[in-house]
Coordinates of C-alpha atoms and ligand atoms in Angstrom, one line a residue:
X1 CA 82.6 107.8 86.9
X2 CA 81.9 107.0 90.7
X3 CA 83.2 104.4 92.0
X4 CA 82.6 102.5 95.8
X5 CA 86.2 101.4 97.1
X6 CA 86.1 98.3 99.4
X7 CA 89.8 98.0 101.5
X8 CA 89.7 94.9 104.2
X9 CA 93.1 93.2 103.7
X10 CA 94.2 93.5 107.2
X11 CA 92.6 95.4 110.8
X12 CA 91.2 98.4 108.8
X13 CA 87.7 98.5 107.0
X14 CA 88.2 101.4 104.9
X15 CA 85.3 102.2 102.8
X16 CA 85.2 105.2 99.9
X17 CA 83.6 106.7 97.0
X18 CA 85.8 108.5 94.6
X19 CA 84.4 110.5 91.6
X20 CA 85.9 110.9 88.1
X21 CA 85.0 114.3 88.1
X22 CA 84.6 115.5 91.7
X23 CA 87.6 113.7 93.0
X24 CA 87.2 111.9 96.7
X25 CA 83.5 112.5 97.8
X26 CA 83.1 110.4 100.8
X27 CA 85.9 108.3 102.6
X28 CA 85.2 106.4 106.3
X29 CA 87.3 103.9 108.1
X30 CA 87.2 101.8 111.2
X31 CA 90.0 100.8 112.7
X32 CA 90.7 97.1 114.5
X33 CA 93.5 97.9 116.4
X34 CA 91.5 97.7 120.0
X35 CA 90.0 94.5 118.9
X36 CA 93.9 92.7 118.7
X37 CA 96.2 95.1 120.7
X38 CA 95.5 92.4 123.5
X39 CA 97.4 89.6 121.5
X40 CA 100.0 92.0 120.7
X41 CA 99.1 91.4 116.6
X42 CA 96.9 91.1 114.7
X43 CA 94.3 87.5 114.6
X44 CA 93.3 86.7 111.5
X45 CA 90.1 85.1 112.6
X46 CA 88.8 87.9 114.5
X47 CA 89.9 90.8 111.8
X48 CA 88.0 88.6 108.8
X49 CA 84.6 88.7 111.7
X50 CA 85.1 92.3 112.1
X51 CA 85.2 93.1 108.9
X52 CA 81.7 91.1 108.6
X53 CA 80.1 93.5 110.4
X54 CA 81.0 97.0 109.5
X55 CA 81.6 96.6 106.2
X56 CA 77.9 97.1 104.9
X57 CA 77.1 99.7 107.9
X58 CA 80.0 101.2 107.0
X59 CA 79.2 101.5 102.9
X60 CA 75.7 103.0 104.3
X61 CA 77.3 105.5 106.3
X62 CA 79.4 106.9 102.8
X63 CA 76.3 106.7 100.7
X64 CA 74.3 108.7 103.6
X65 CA 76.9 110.9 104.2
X66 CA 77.2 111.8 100.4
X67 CA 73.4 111.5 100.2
X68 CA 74.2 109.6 97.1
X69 CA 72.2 106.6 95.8
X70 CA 73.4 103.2 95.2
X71 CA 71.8 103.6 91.6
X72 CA 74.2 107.0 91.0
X73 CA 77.6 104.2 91.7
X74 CA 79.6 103.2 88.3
X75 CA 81.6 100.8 89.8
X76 CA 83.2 98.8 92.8
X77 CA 87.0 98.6 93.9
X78 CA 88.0 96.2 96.0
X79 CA 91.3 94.9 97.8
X80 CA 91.7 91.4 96.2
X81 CA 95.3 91.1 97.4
X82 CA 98.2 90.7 99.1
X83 CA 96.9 90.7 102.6
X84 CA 94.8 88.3 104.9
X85 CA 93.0 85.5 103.2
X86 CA 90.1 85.4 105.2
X87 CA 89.7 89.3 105.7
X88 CA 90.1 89.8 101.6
X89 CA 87.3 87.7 101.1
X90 CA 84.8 89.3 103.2
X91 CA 85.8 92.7 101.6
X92 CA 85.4 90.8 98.0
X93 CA 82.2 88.5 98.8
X94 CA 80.8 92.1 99.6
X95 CA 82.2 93.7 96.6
X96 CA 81.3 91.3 94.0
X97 CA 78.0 91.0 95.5
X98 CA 76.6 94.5 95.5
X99 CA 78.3 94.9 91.6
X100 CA 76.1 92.3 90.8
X101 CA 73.2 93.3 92.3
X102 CA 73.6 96.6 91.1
X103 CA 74.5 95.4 88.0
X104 CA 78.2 97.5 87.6
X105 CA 81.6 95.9 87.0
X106 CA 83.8 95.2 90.0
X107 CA 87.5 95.5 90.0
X108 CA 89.7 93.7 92.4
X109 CA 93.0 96.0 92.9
X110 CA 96.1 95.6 94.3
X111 CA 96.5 97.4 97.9
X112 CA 99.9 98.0 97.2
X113 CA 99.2 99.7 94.2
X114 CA 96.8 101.5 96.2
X115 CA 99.8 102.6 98.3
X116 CA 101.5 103.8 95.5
X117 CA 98.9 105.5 94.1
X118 CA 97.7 107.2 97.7
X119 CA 100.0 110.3 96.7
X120 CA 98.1 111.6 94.1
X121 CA 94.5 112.1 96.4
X122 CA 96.4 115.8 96.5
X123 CA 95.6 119.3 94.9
X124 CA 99.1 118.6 93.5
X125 CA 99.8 115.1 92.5
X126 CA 103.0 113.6 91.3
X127 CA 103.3 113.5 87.7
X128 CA 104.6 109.9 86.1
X129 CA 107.6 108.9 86.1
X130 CA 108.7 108.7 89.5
X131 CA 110.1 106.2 92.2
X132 CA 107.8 105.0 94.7
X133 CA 109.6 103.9 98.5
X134 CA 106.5 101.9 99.7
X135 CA 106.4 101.0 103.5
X136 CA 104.2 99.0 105.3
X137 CA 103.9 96.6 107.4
X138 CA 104.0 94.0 105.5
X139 CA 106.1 95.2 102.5
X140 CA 109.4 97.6 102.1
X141 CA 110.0 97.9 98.2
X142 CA 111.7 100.6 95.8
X143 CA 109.7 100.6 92.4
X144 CA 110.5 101.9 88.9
X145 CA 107.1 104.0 87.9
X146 CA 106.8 104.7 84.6
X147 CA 103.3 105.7 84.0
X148 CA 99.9 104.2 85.6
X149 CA 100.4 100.7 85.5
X150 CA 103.8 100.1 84.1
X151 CA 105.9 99.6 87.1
X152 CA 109.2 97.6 87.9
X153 CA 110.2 96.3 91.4
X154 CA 113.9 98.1 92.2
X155 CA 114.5 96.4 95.1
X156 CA 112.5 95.2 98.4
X157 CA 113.1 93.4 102.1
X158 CA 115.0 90.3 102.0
X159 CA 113.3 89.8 105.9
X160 CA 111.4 92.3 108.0
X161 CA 109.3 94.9 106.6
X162 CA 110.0 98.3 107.8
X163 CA 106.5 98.2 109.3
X164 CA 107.3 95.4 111.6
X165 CA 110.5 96.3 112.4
X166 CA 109.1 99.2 113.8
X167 CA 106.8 97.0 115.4
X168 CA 109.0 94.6 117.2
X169 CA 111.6 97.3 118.3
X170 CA 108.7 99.5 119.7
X171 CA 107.5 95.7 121.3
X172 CA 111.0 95.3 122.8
X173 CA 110.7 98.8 124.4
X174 CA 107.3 98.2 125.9
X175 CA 105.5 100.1 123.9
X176 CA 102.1 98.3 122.6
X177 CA 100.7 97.0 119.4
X178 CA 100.9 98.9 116.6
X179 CA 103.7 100.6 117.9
X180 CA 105.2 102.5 114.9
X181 CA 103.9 105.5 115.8
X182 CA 104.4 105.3 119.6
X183 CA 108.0 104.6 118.9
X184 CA 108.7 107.7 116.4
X185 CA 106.9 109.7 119.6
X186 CA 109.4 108.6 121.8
X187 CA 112.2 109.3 119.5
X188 CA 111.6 112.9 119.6
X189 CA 112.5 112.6 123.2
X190 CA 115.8 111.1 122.7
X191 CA 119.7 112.2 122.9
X192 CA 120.8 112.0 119.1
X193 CA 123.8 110.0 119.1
X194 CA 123.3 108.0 122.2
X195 CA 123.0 104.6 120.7
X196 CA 123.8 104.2 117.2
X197 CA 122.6 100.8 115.6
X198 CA 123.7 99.8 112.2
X199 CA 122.7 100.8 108.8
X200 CA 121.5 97.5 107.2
X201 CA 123.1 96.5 103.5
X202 CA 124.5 99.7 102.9
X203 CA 127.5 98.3 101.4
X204 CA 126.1 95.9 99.5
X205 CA 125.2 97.4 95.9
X206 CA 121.5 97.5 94.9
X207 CA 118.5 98.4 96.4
X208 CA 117.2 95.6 98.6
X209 CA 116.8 96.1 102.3
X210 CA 117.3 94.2 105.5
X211 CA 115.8 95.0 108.6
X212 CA 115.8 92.2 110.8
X213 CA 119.4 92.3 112.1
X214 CA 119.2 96.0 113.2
X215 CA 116.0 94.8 115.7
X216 CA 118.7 92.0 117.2
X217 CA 120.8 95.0 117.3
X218 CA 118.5 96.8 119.5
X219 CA 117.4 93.4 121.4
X220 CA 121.2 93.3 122.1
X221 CA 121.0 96.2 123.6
X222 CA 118.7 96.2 125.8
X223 CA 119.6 93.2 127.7
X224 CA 122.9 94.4 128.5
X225 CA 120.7 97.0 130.1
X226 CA 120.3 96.5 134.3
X227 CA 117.1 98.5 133.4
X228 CA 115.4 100.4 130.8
X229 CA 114.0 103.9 131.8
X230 CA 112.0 106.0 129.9
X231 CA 115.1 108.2 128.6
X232 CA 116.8 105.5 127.9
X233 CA 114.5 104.1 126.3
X234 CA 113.9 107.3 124.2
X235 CA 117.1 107.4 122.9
X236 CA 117.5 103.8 122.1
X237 CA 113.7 104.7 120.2
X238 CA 115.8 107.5 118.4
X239 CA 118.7 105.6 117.5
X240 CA 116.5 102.9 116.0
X241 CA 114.7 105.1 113.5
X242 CA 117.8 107.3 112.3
X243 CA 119.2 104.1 111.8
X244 CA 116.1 103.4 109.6
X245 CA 115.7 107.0 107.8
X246 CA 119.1 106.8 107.0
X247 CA 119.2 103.3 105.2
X248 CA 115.7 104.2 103.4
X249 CA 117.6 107.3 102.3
X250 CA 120.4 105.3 100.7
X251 CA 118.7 103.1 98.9
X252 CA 116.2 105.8 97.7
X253 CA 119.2 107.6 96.3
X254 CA 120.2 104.5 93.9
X255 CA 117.0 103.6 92.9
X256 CA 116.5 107.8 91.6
X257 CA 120.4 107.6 90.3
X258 CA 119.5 104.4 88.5
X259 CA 116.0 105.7 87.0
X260 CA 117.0 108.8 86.4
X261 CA 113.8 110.2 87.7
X262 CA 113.4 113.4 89.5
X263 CA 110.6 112.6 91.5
X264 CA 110.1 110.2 94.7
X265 CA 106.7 109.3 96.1
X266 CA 106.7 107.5 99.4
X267 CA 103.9 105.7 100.9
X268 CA 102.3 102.8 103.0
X269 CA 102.4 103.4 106.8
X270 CA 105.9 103.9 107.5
X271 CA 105.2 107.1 105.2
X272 CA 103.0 108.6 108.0
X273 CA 106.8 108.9 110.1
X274 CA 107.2 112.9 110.7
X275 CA 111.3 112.1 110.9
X276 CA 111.5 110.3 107.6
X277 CA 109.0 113.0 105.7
X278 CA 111.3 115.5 107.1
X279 CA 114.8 113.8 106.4
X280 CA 114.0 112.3 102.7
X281 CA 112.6 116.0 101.8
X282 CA 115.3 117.9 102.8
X283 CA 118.0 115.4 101.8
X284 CA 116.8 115.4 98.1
X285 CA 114.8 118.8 97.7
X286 CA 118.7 120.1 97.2
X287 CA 119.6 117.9 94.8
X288 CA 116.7 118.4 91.9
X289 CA 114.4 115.1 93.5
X290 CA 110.5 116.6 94.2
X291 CA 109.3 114.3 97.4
X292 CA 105.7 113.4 97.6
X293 CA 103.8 111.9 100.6
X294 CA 100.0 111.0 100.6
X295 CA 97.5 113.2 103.0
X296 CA 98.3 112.1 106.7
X297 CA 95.1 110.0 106.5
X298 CA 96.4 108.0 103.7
X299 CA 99.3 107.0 104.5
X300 CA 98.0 103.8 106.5
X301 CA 95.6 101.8 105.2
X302 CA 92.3 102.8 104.1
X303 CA 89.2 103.0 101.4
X304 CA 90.1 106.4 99.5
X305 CA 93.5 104.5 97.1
X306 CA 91.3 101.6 96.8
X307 CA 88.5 103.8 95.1
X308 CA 90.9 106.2 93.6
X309 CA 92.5 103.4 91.8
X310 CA 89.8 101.2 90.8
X311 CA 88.2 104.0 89.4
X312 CA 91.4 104.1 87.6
X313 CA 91.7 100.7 85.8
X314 CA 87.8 101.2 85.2
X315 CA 88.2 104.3 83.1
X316 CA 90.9 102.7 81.0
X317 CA 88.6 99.6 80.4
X318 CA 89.8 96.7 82.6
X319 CA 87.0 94.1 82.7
X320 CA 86.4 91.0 85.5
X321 CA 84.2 88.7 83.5
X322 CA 84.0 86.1 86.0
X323 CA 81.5 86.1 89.0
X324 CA 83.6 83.6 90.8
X325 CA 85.7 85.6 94.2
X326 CA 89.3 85.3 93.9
X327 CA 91.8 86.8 96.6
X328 CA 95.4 86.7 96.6
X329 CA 97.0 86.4 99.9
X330 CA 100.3 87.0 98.2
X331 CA 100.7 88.6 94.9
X332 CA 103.5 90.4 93.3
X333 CA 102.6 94.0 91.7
X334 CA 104.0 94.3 88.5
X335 CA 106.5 91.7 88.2
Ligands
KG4_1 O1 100.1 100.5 105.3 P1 99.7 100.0 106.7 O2 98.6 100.8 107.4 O3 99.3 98.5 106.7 C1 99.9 97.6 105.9 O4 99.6 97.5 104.7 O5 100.8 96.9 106.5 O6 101.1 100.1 107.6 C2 101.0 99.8 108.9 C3 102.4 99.9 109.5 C4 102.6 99.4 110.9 O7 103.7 98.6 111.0 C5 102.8 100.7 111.7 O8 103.5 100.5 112.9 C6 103.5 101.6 110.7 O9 102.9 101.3 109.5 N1 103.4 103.0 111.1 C7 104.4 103.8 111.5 C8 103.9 105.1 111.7 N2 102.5 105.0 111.6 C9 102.2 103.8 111.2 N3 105.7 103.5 111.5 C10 106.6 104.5 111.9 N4 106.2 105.7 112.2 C11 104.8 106.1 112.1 N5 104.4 107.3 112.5
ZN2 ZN1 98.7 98.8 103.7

């Protein structure tokens, strides 16, 4: 089965097509980013317009890259929710559409799910069950995976998503929008131990997370600062995320102790963090726990877990009867 994967939830158009039999064939992605980095975040309007118009130059570009034909495509995978109302649409009026004209079901998927799934575009993908750590920037859950589509929520964010927690500390230290990565940069350049924030809900039992009181933590800190150079600044970066690593790592722990599983997938943007990749493999590589990340690429968001996953739920039979476009802006995976 080949399937066309459609992903416009948020500033990405990520557009793939994923084979049955071949595995990931063709996978392109345009990136927003420029387009909002001058309102420090991302406008809703503008991302929903963008997506307009490279959504169908950008499904041309696969299908000539692949030198497939439209008539050779099974199916079509597209992000129906959580994310941006208007930018879901355009990703599902285009979806919808082309399955119809085509005449091939379309699946609307779950980007989260996507997420989750992300880990297994690898020569060696996790096997069910496992516990997935997903970290975005809009989510930051713990998830009981038993098998392909039977999952229970552990445990999530009670505030900020670890995503924008990144975000808004990496704002504070002038760094500019998305500034997750930026920040884990400048962490390398830091003095371990110079500033050391707390670790959110550690005490509390359970695996929910907290992450808005450790950016006040930070803000704290740097007013009391006269100024903020660069090393400073680099080690405040580096406190911030061992801070974060370290929670992350707790929490991970009880959701695996509680499962009993032996395996731990992590994924969503955060996942693309060199420090956390690093810390959660070597923390539980030594006591029996296998850690799985997605590809680099996949980490953020993109077409190829869309595809991958829709071509999925089409293989075991799910069915969209209706030719009406439904999004969901907000929408709970498996709960
Ligand atoms: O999954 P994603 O691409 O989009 C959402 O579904 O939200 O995640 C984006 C988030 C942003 O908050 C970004 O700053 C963060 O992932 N991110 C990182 C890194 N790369 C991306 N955070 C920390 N370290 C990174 N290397
Ligand atoms: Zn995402």
């Amino acid at each position: 089965m080949l399937v066309l994967g459609i992903e416009t939830s948020c500033d990405e158009t990520g557009i793939a097509l994923y084979s049955s039999k071949y595995g990931l064939l063709e996978h392109t992605l345009y990136s927003q980013v420029a387009l909002h980095a001058a309102f420090g975040g991302v406008v809703p309007e503008l991302a929903s317009r963008d997506h307009i118009r490279h959504c169908l130059p950008l499904i041309q570009q696969c299908l000539d890259n692949g030198n497939i034909k439209p008539e050779a495509i099974d199916g079509v995978a597209y992000t129906a929710g959580p994310g941006l109302a208007g930018a879901l649409l355009v990703g599902a009026c285009i979806g919808r559409t082309l399955a119809w004209g085509w005449n091939i079901p379309a699946v609307g998927v779950h980007h989260m799910e996507g997420h989750l799934l992300a880990a297994r575009l690898t020569a060696l993908p996790p096997a069910y069950p496992f516990v997935a750590l997903l970290v975005s920037g809009g989510h930051t859950q713990l998830v009981d995976v038993r098998d392909f589509g039977d999952y229970t929520l552990l445990g999530e964010t009670v505030d900020d998503a670890v995503g924008e927690a990144f975000d808004k500390t990496a704002k504070l230290l002038g760094l500019g929008y998305p500034g997750g990565a930026a920040l884990s940069q400048l962490a390398e350049k830091g003095v371990a131990g110079a500033y050391v924030f707390p670790r959110p809900m550690m005490n509390r039992p359970g695996c929910d997370f907290s992450f808005s009181g450790l950016k006040t933590a930070v803000q704290q800190t740097i007013r009391s600062l006269a100024t903020l150079d660069e090393q400073t600044a680099a080690n405040i970066a580096h406190g911030f995320q061992e801070a974060v690593v370290e929670t992350l790592a707790v929490k991970c722990q009880r959701a695996l102790d509680d499962t009993g599983h032996h395996r731990l997938v992590v994924a969503g943007g955060v996942s693309a963090n060199k420090r956390l990749r690093y810390y959660l493999k070597e923390r539980f590589s030594t006591h029996g726990v296998d850690v799985f990340y997605p590809p680099h690429e996949f980490c953020t968001d993109n077409g190829a877990m869309i595809a991958y996953l829709g071509c999925e739920q089409l293989m075991k039979g799910k069915k969209e009867q209706e030719l009406g476009v439904k999004v969901y802006p907000r929408w709970f995976m498996g709960v």
